[in-house]
Every structure is written in C-alpha cells, then in structure tokens.
C-alpha cells in the first residue's frame, strides 16, 4: 500500500504540513470563487434547461427557465440524492447510488460512456459551487464523502497498458482519459473551493495526494504508449491532466520532470492536431471547439505556474478560430458533423477561455455578432468560475459586438495527407439569415469520430436548419430503447442508424453504404483517396460551387456538385458511373421538420412547416418517397425528422441526377420548380497543376417560378452560367 512519504519529494513532510501548505496555496482561489459566487447570487439572467422526466409512467420533455444560481442548486440537490444527468440515460436524471456505484450500470442503462462520465465526477463542481452559494456544508461534505469512497473502492490497477484503455468498460473507472479529466477539471476543485474553510483537512489531503500521484504515474507512463504520435484528442486531455496536477502539487516526487514533459506533449498535440488551415485533425466541429478549450486551459495553467506556452502554440490557436466561425451555422450553433452536437455552448466556451488565456475576444466577438450579446452572456455564465477578472469580463459580455465577422464567406479545409480534412464551408453572408453549406468528402477517414458518408452536407437558410446532418446522439453500439422528444419509445441500434448513409444527405448504390459499419468504433472502407474541390465563386458571389468525387462503390464512381444559385437556391447534381443495368441509386435528404409537415401529392413534395419551408425539384429519372429520420442536437437527445428519399428509374451505365432545393417563408407561396434536367455534353481536356486532365462537361437546366437557369459543370474544374 502506497504511503504519503513515498509520493512526496520530501519524505519527511508531514500530512499536517502538507495540509497547511495546500490551504495557503489555494486560499486565493477560494477568495476568487467566493466573489464569483456572490455575483452569481445577484445575476438575474435566465437560461433554459430541457431534460426528460418520468410523468405517468413515460418519459416526457420538460423545459425549465432558471437563473444560473437556480440551475446549480437544482443539479446539486439532485446529486445529494444520488441522481445525476449522464450519458446513456436518455437525457433524464438517473439514480447512480449514494455514494455512486462507480462500476455499475443502473437498470436500463447499457452505454459504457455512462461509466466513463460517472467517473469524471463532474457533479462535484456544482456541489462545491452550491456550497459557496448557500454556505451549507452538506454540499462540500458530500464531495469529501465521494472522494474518499472512490479512492477506497477503486484501487489503481498495475501499470500495464491493458489496464487503462477503453475497450468494453474493463478499464472504468481507471481509463486513462478519465484519469486526465479528473486531474484538470474536477479534482482540483476540491482544493480550490475548500481552501481556508476548515474543510480541507488532513483526512482527505493524504489519500487525495497519494491518489493524484498514482494518476500521474498512469498519465506519464501509460498514456504516451497509447498515443505515441500525439494525434488524438484524448492525449490532449491526458497531458493536460498531467500538467495541471504537477503544477497544483509541486510537492509530489518528480513533479518538475513530469511538468516539463506534460507541457512538451501539449505543444506537440497543438502542432500535430491543428492543421495548416486551422481545423482540428479529426474534422469534427464539436471536437475542434472542445480541444481548443483544452489548449486554452493549458495556457491558463502555465500562467498559474508563472510560465507560458510558446509563441508558435498561440499562433496555432489564433488560426483555429477561423474554423470555428466557418463551421458555425448562422444561428451560432456548430454543424454537427462527425461525432458532434449542434452546440451553441461549446463555441462560446472556447471564446471564454480564449479571452481568459490571451485576453483575446475574437471568438466571442464573432459569436456576439451572430446571436447578440445577451445570448452569449447566458451561455458564458456557466464558465465564469475560471475567470480571474470577473468585473472586466462581465463588463465585456454586456457590450454588443463592435463589428461583424470579417472572414471570407468560404473556407476550404485543405492540407497534406491525413491532415487534409476535405471540408468546404460557404455561406452567402455573415448574418443569421444567411444560406450556409458545410460539404465534406474525407476518404479515407482519419479516425472513427468522423462520419462515413462521403459527399454529405448540412444546409441552413433563413434562420433555420433545413437539410441537416443528424449529429451523433450516442456512442452506444448496442440495441437500446429511447424516447424521442415529444415521441413514443422506440428501439434500435442508434449508433448504427446515425452513422449509416441513409440518415445523411448523400447517396447509396443498391442500398449499400459507402462504408461498412461493423460496430461503434469500427468501419471498413476502401483506401482509395477521394477528391473535393472549391471550383468557383462567380458572378459577384451569385454562384458558389464545390464538387467532389469518391470511389467507395468501386467499380462505381460518384461525382457530386453542390452550389448556391443567386443566393436563393441550392443545386445538387450527382453523376454515378459504371453501374450495372439492374443497379439502383438512392439519394437522401434529411429534412429537419416533423413527419406530418411533409407529404407527397401527385409526385410533388409539399411542406407545411410553421416557419421556413422547403420546395424540392428533381430530374425526371428520380421517384420520391418519405421515410422516418432522426436528428440529435445533443448527446442522448433525439428528435424525429423526415428523410426525403429519391430512387432512380434508369438502367444505363452512367446516370445523371439533379435536385433543386428552394427555402421559403411559410407566409409566401410555394415556389414552382420545373424542368430539372442534367445531361452529359462529352469529355473535355483542361490544365490542372501543369498537367492535362480529362473531365466531363455536364449541362444543367431548371426553372423556378418560370425563370430559367442553365449551367455548364466541367467536373473538377468549374461551374459556369450559360
């Protein structure tokens, strides 16, 4: 059994001396946090919390409007009873034990992520905030009880690589990721919130310190073996945990060596994981904003230690802000591409920590310009507990944005090799009413956080997400029962459903996905690289277009064009070549609206949504039908949507399809889309990168409200109006 003198640099230091040292060291944190708590008591700004609650034997959606203080106390009081809101519980509070059963699933829960998140102890922070807000020691004593119980119930396994990896939960609660998160996000709060109160006592300081040292051994010796290339978001969190703990407890043996190593790893992570175009290596907007928060937190940790990260490190973070902006929908929520949520809070959190780390308001200014300062303030209140200048920060939050986002309205996330995200974002302007498209074709994928639907896209216009990427919903690869928002209980393998192509805005051949889903984290796919390109910004911005090509259906090849026309219409053209005579192509569009709002009458799709509607027009070789779809704005939250599915009626080897999508207000007459035609006009040869390239000219024509449009698409080169 490890003893305190075995983990300290000075083995003669007593637990009483260490306790006094920690109380003195963190007294300033307590004073700062107490001032923040006093401010939160007076803050009247409200925000909405939507959760599922059991009513008359069924889960129903409930929305609460609360101040920040009220929300903290609600979560803290639930935690006092042993009820937590965790992954895998259908966005409902779930009894986890009191104290928690750290390695057990409650009835009806099968998601291993539940165990992982439970062992991050995120409820501790709100319990300790509740302690400062109420001065009721019961909240702090609950944290002390759980800390001691966790340490007693979960002795650290032997330091071998098979004891700390994910797998099927075998490593929970000692998975290396949770070890890292505990060390920078939750366990330091015990020191910060209790210093000088008489509650940071020797009875917890001794086991706490020994356990922190055991955490550092995992993060120093095991984590680098999992991520030798520093190329995964987990390694950022694990290195950050290593860094924060060695800064917070310099009394630990080898803490200086560990600290220097951790800082170096964080620098490595930034240089490897932030691409030349500014995006995060994994290509998921959610994880981009998440990892930038960690990188900013690392700078804050360095400052706490009287140090700083390198200038190159800061330059990389500065570059990453543009990706955050380009991957925001015009409503201020990030596109839920890959394993992402349609989150408004994560971009704001990134901005809050950029402000604290570098006094840089760029990110917050941009989001303010889209959603307004009040909306940003509501979201930022959750994160003010890490601010060192509360008065200055709140004064800044209350001011309108000084200027709109000044970036170009298009972005091509291009790099070399595995760092090439193959993503294109374009929008008509930087207002909330803009038309915006996120379009991607990353083959092969980098890791399994990404989508497996090449040439999918996300489209928003007139302030509403319309043709959407569905998001992630869950990491649980098992069959499960879930209750959609305002719906009846349904069952299925929702990880698979949300990953398959038919949930996305792309196509299949003979109902086969371009990737084969095997399980939650395993897919098979061809290794041949796909192409995506930004082909033009013509006619003073009135025609914005990109095209792509992927070979996942070999010998079948799929080419796609996506374009804005006159800042009013979305045009999608697909060429599918080398098909067998009896093969059929299916094209899918995930319309974010309730099922009863879409109908097919005499072959025409009609939309009766209350606010913004969508008109569809397609080439005559496509037959339409409507099927059930799903959308998830946040983990564990599922809404029903409608899949507009087109199936081709041809038998030719090479087939050409076109879809015209026109958004319009419900108060307006439905636009009439007619005469949509797409046909080949033969091959052409052109120069690209100094070499002759053979492309194809594809002629496109359609009419909207009797106004005709004609275009020439030379694949891989350009789109021109004729």
XYZ file of C-alpha atoms in Angstrom, residues 98-510:
413
model
C -25.434 7.344 -2.838
C -22.444 7.266 -2.865
C -22.301 6.284 -6.537
C -21.737 2.698 -7.581
C -18.626 3.583 -9.580
C -18.538 0.430 -11.674
C -22.207 -0.492 -12.114
C -24.895 0.236 -14.675
C -28.306 1.316 -13.370
C -31.275 -0.630 -14.650
C -31.973 0.169 -18.292
C -28.515 1.659 -18.978
C -26.021 -0.195 -21.175
C -23.825 2.585 -22.545
C -20.193 2.243 -21.429
C -19.891 6.027 -21.746
C -22.138 6.203 -18.683
C -19.410 4.612 -16.563
C -16.723 6.793 -18.051
C -18.582 10.054 -17.427
C -19.679 8.954 -13.940
C -16.018 8.545 -13.026
C -15.174 12.075 -14.146
C -17.049 13.406 -11.067
C -18.404 16.438 -12.910
C -21.164 16.746 -10.300
C -18.523 17.721 -7.733
C -18.035 21.138 -9.292
C -21.718 22.055 -8.966
C -21.851 20.639 -5.445
C -18.941 22.869 -4.457
C -20.474 25.856 -6.230
C -23.670 25.186 -4.283
C -21.589 25.205 -1.098
C -20.300 28.705 -1.877
C -23.749 29.909 -2.952
C -25.516 28.670 0.191
C -22.688 28.276 2.739
C -24.305 24.937 3.569
C -21.523 22.469 4.337
C -23.626 19.473 3.314
C -22.635 20.017 -0.324
C -18.917 20.093 0.466
C -19.184 17.102 2.791
C -20.883 15.148 0.004
C -17.846 15.749 -2.215
C -15.469 14.696 0.561
C -17.503 11.541 1.124
C -17.465 10.616 -2.567
C -13.744 11.345 -2.879
C -12.863 9.007 -0.033
C -15.309 6.369 -1.236
C -13.939 6.423 -4.789
C -10.347 6.056 -3.583
C -11.319 3.166 -1.313
C -13.495 1.377 -3.863
C -11.161 1.784 -6.844
C -7.534 0.918 -6.106
C -5.328 1.719 -9.039
C -4.509 -1.312 -11.220
C -0.962 -2.328 -12.082
C 0.815 -0.050 -14.545
C 0.340 -2.114 -17.708
C -1.222 -0.860 -20.924
C -4.128 -3.303 -20.859
C -5.474 -1.834 -17.593
C -6.224 1.734 -18.696
C -7.635 1.604 -22.233
C -11.286 1.862 -23.241
C -12.424 -1.474 -24.555
C -15.776 -2.598 -23.217
C -15.520 -0.718 -19.976
C -12.928 -3.022 -18.446
C -10.762 -0.031 -17.568
C -13.509 2.056 -15.998
C -13.119 3.851 -13.657
C -9.352 3.979 -14.287
C -9.388 4.572 -18.040
C -6.532 6.952 -18.816
C -8.886 9.552 -20.310
C -10.893 9.796 -17.105
C -7.639 9.987 -15.140
C -6.641 13.012 -17.207
C -10.017 14.729 -16.947
C -10.146 14.271 -13.179
C -6.739 15.882 -12.778
C -7.502 19.140 -14.586
C -11.278 19.509 -14.461
C -12.777 18.138 -11.261
C -10.337 17.042 -8.574
C -8.569 20.450 -8.383
C -11.926 21.933 -7.354
C -11.603 20.135 -4.008
C -8.525 22.247 -3.243
C -9.827 25.459 -4.780
C -13.288 25.545 -3.189
C -12.340 24.240 0.262
C -9.045 26.039 0.967
C -9.239 28.102 4.136
C -12.731 26.893 5.045
C -11.666 24.360 7.641
C -12.903 21.569 5.367
C -9.634 20.914 3.514
C -8.349 18.665 6.260
C -5.658 16.047 6.672
C -8.170 13.185 6.476
C -8.727 13.926 2.786
C -5.401 15.575 1.889
C -3.414 12.388 2.500
C -5.486 9.967 0.357
C -6.075 12.722 -2.211
C -2.342 13.354 -2.637
C -1.467 9.667 -2.880
C -4.185 9.109 -5.480
C -3.077 12.134 -7.517
C 0.427 10.678 -7.633
C -0.994 7.358 -8.827
C -2.913 9.256 -11.517
C 0.300 10.934 -12.654
C 2.034 7.580 -12.976
C -0.708 6.462 -15.377
C -0.607 9.672 -17.398
C 3.198 9.796 -17.518
C 3.976 6.130 -18.130
C 0.908 4.697 -19.912
C -0.729 7.478 -21.948
C 2.318 8.129 -24.175
C 2.271 4.452 -25.138
C -1.335 4.787 -26.302
C -0.667 7.955 -28.316
C 2.993 7.998 -29.393
C 2.146 10.336 -32.277
C 0.187 12.819 -30.120
C -2.561 12.720 -32.727
C -5.764 12.111 -30.750
C -7.950 14.439 -28.703
C -7.690 12.076 -25.717
C -3.972 12.739 -25.458
C -4.597 16.466 -25.057
C -6.787 15.836 -22.017
C -4.424 13.282 -20.551
C -1.422 15.581 -21.000
C -3.404 18.490 -19.584
C -4.315 16.430 -16.525
C -0.649 15.575 -16.087
C 0.324 19.236 -16.433
C -2.352 20.633 -14.105
C -1.705 18.121 -11.332
C 2.059 18.659 -11.391
C 1.507 22.430 -11.208
C -1.046 22.145 -8.406
C 1.032 19.728 -6.317
C 4.735 20.528 -6.813
C 5.421 18.607 -3.579
C 4.968 15.352 -5.484
C 8.033 13.314 -6.334
C 9.409 14.050 -9.829
C 6.793 16.788 -10.332
C 9.223 19.091 -12.179
C 10.183 16.381 -14.663
C 6.546 15.427 -15.129
C 5.504 19.055 -15.601
C 8.109 19.715 -18.277
C 7.149 16.519 -20.087
C 3.435 17.357 -19.965
C 3.985 20.851 -21.317
C 6.052 19.454 -24.179
C 3.285 16.969 -25.007
C 0.697 19.742 -25.125
C 2.908 21.692 -27.526
C 3.235 18.525 -29.639
C -0.520 17.981 -29.628
C -1.155 21.508 -30.871
C 1.422 21.306 -33.664
C 0.193 17.901 -34.832
C -3.555 18.205 -34.315
C -4.215 21.731 -35.617
C -3.970 21.663 -39.395
C -2.461 24.330 -41.624
C -5.985 25.524 -42.440
C -6.868 25.800 -38.741
C -9.160 22.807 -38.232
C -8.673 20.032 -35.723
C -7.214 16.843 -37.175
C -10.330 14.744 -36.526
C -12.541 17.021 -38.609
C -15.455 17.273 -36.143
C -16.571 20.839 -35.262
C -17.585 19.673 -31.778
C -14.171 18.185 -31.028
C -12.469 21.179 -32.612
C -14.142 23.547 -30.143
C -13.617 21.076 -27.309
C -9.896 20.677 -27.944
C -9.365 24.415 -28.302
C -10.838 24.820 -24.817
C -8.239 22.340 -23.527
C -5.431 24.168 -25.307
C -6.536 27.489 -23.797
C -6.814 25.832 -20.385
C -3.208 24.694 -20.768
C -2.121 28.312 -21.265
C -4.085 29.297 -18.158
C -2.335 26.511 -16.239
C 1.059 27.729 -17.441
C 0.249 31.250 -16.248
C -0.761 29.837 -12.886
C 2.769 28.443 -12.695
C 4.381 31.736 -13.722
C 5.077 30.342 -17.182
C 3.563 30.446 -20.666
C 3.173 28.260 -23.717
C 5.254 29.074 -26.797
C 4.518 31.773 -29.361
C 4.070 29.056 -32.001
C 1.460 27.425 -29.791
C -0.510 30.659 -29.510
C -0.281 31.240 -33.267
C -1.850 27.838 -33.895
C -4.744 28.635 -31.582
C -5.252 32.005 -33.269
C -5.538 30.219 -36.608
C -8.087 27.757 -35.235
C -10.685 30.457 -34.529
C -11.497 30.808 -38.238
C -12.501 27.129 -38.399
C -14.892 27.674 -35.501
C -16.558 30.529 -37.374
C -16.805 28.730 -40.709
C -18.309 25.624 -39.122
C -20.947 27.597 -37.236
C -24.406 27.524 -38.656
C -25.733 31.091 -38.990
C -27.687 30.559 -35.747
C -24.421 30.293 -33.773
C -24.508 26.504 -33.335
C -21.756 24.368 -34.801
C -22.538 21.992 -37.639
C -22.950 18.528 -36.044
C -20.559 16.845 -38.472
C -18.952 13.605 -37.357
C -19.298 12.952 -33.658
C -20.587 16.446 -32.992
C -23.592 18.122 -31.412
C -25.365 21.167 -32.814
C -23.979 23.067 -29.835
C -24.046 26.777 -29.110
C -22.336 26.424 -25.724
C -19.063 24.832 -26.892
C -18.134 27.650 -29.306
C -18.905 30.147 -26.533
C -16.829 28.155 -24.031
C -13.918 28.227 -26.474
C -14.329 32.006 -26.680
C -14.493 32.431 -22.904
C -11.242 30.555 -22.371
C -9.523 32.365 -25.259
C -10.449 35.590 -23.504
C -9.041 34.372 -20.180
C -5.893 32.773 -21.615
C -4.824 35.531 -24.017
C -7.228 38.411 -23.362
C -8.443 37.690 -26.898
C -12.143 38.448 -27.555
C -12.063 37.473 -31.263
C -14.122 34.306 -30.889
C -16.711 35.844 -28.565
C -16.974 38.935 -30.770
C -17.802 36.810 -33.800
C -20.475 34.822 -31.991
C -21.920 38.019 -30.498
C -22.252 39.448 -33.992
C -24.375 36.447 -34.989
C -26.517 35.841 -31.911
C -26.240 39.048 -29.871
C -24.532 39.777 -26.573
C -27.459 38.586 -24.432
C -27.395 35.086 -25.918
C -23.622 34.880 -25.473
C -23.836 36.071 -21.864
C -26.452 33.427 -21.000
C -24.139 30.687 -22.241
C -20.951 32.207 -20.825
C -22.289 32.311 -17.261
C -21.585 28.588 -16.890
C -17.870 29.203 -17.434
C -17.204 32.360 -15.410
C -15.917 30.330 -12.443
C -12.476 30.159 -14.075
C -12.246 33.910 -14.699
C -9.588 35.895 -12.839
C -11.062 39.337 -13.669
C -14.792 38.838 -13.218
C -15.699 42.530 -13.315
C -13.846 43.175 -16.556
C -15.190 40.037 -18.183
C -18.827 40.702 -17.284
C -18.459 44.285 -18.480
C -17.197 42.956 -21.811
C -20.017 40.399 -22.080
C -22.634 43.117 -21.688
C -21.439 45.083 -24.714
C -22.630 44.499 -28.286
C -20.146 43.200 -30.831
C -18.076 46.004 -32.269
C -18.053 44.502 -35.773
C -19.364 41.566 -37.778
C -17.157 38.618 -38.661
C -14.771 39.845 -41.354
C -13.649 36.494 -42.754
C -14.322 35.419 -46.342
C -17.664 33.650 -46.726
C -15.972 30.449 -47.884
C -13.363 28.123 -46.404
C -11.533 25.143 -47.901
C -10.002 22.955 -45.189
C -7.108 21.596 -47.225
C -3.805 20.153 -46.025
C -1.461 17.302 -46.852
C -2.040 13.594 -46.261
C -4.021 12.624 -43.186
C -4.237 16.293 -42.139
C -6.430 17.081 -45.159
C -9.952 17.479 -43.742
C -11.524 17.701 -47.222
C -14.196 20.095 -45.981
C -15.668 23.121 -47.714
C -17.875 25.689 -45.980
C -19.627 28.506 -47.779
C -22.372 30.972 -46.955
C -23.991 33.968 -48.556
C -23.004 36.379 -45.763
C -22.268 36.563 -42.014
C -25.820 37.163 -40.779
C -28.297 34.859 -39.051
C -30.427 34.756 -42.204
C -27.585 33.572 -44.433
C -27.688 30.479 -46.606
C -24.874 28.195 -45.456
C -23.481 24.830 -46.548
C -20.954 22.523 -44.924
C -19.778 19.936 -47.509
C -17.203 17.177 -46.968
C -15.672 14.182 -48.702
C -12.932 12.767 -46.479
C -11.874 9.340 -47.708
C -10.126 7.567 -46.169
C -11.296 8.773 -42.777
C -8.720 9.699 -40.144
C -10.373 8.097 -37.128
C -13.779 6.809 -36.181
C -15.112 10.045 -34.711
C -15.766 11.044 -38.306
C -18.793 10.409 -40.465
C -18.768 7.627 -43.038
C -20.967 9.408 -45.573
C -18.726 10.975 -48.244
C -20.215 13.996 -50.009
C -22.805 14.626 -47.342
C -23.663 18.208 -46.433
C -25.540 20.410 -43.957
C -27.740 23.278 -45.187
C -29.280 26.152 -43.234
C -31.170 29.167 -44.569
C -33.478 31.935 -43.373
C -32.543 31.278 -39.762
C -33.478 27.566 -39.719
C -31.526 24.315 -40.135
C -33.289 22.715 -43.105
C -31.415 19.828 -44.753
C -29.221 18.690 -41.926
C -26.532 16.369 -40.761
C -28.190 14.361 -37.987
C -25.430 14.647 -35.352
C -24.090 11.844 -33.163
C -26.770 11.082 -30.488
C -24.886 8.180 -28.898
C -21.672 6.164 -28.784
C -23.598 3.111 -27.592
C -23.353 0.402 -30.235
C -25.935 -1.826 -28.543
C -29.660 -2.137 -29.164
C -31.408 0.305 -26.847
C -34.791 1.807 -26.100
C -35.015 5.595 -26.350
C -37.767 8.183 -26.193
C -37.615 10.918 -28.836
C -38.578 14.463 -27.907
C -42.394 14.557 -27.950
C -42.480 10.978 -29.207
C -43.151 7.405 -28.198
C -40.497 4.948 -27.048
C -38.596 3.282 -29.903
C -35.780 0.757 -30.056
C -32.822 0.120 -32.325
C -29.059 0.335 -32.736
C -28.981 4.101 -32.906
C -25.216 4.413 -33.247
C -25.531 2.449 -36.479
C -28.645 4.340 -37.575
C -26.942 7.703 -37.080
C -23.810 6.546 -38.914
C -25.459 4.984 -41.964
C -25.643 6.933 -45.219
C -29.444 6.904 -45.351
C -29.528 9.254 -42.330
C -27.364 11.771 -44.174
C -27.539 13.954 -47.243
C -25.726 11.648 -49.615
C -26.459 8.534 -51.695
C -26.204 4.760 -51.702
C -25.980 2.224 -54.510
C -28.363 -0.709 -54.182
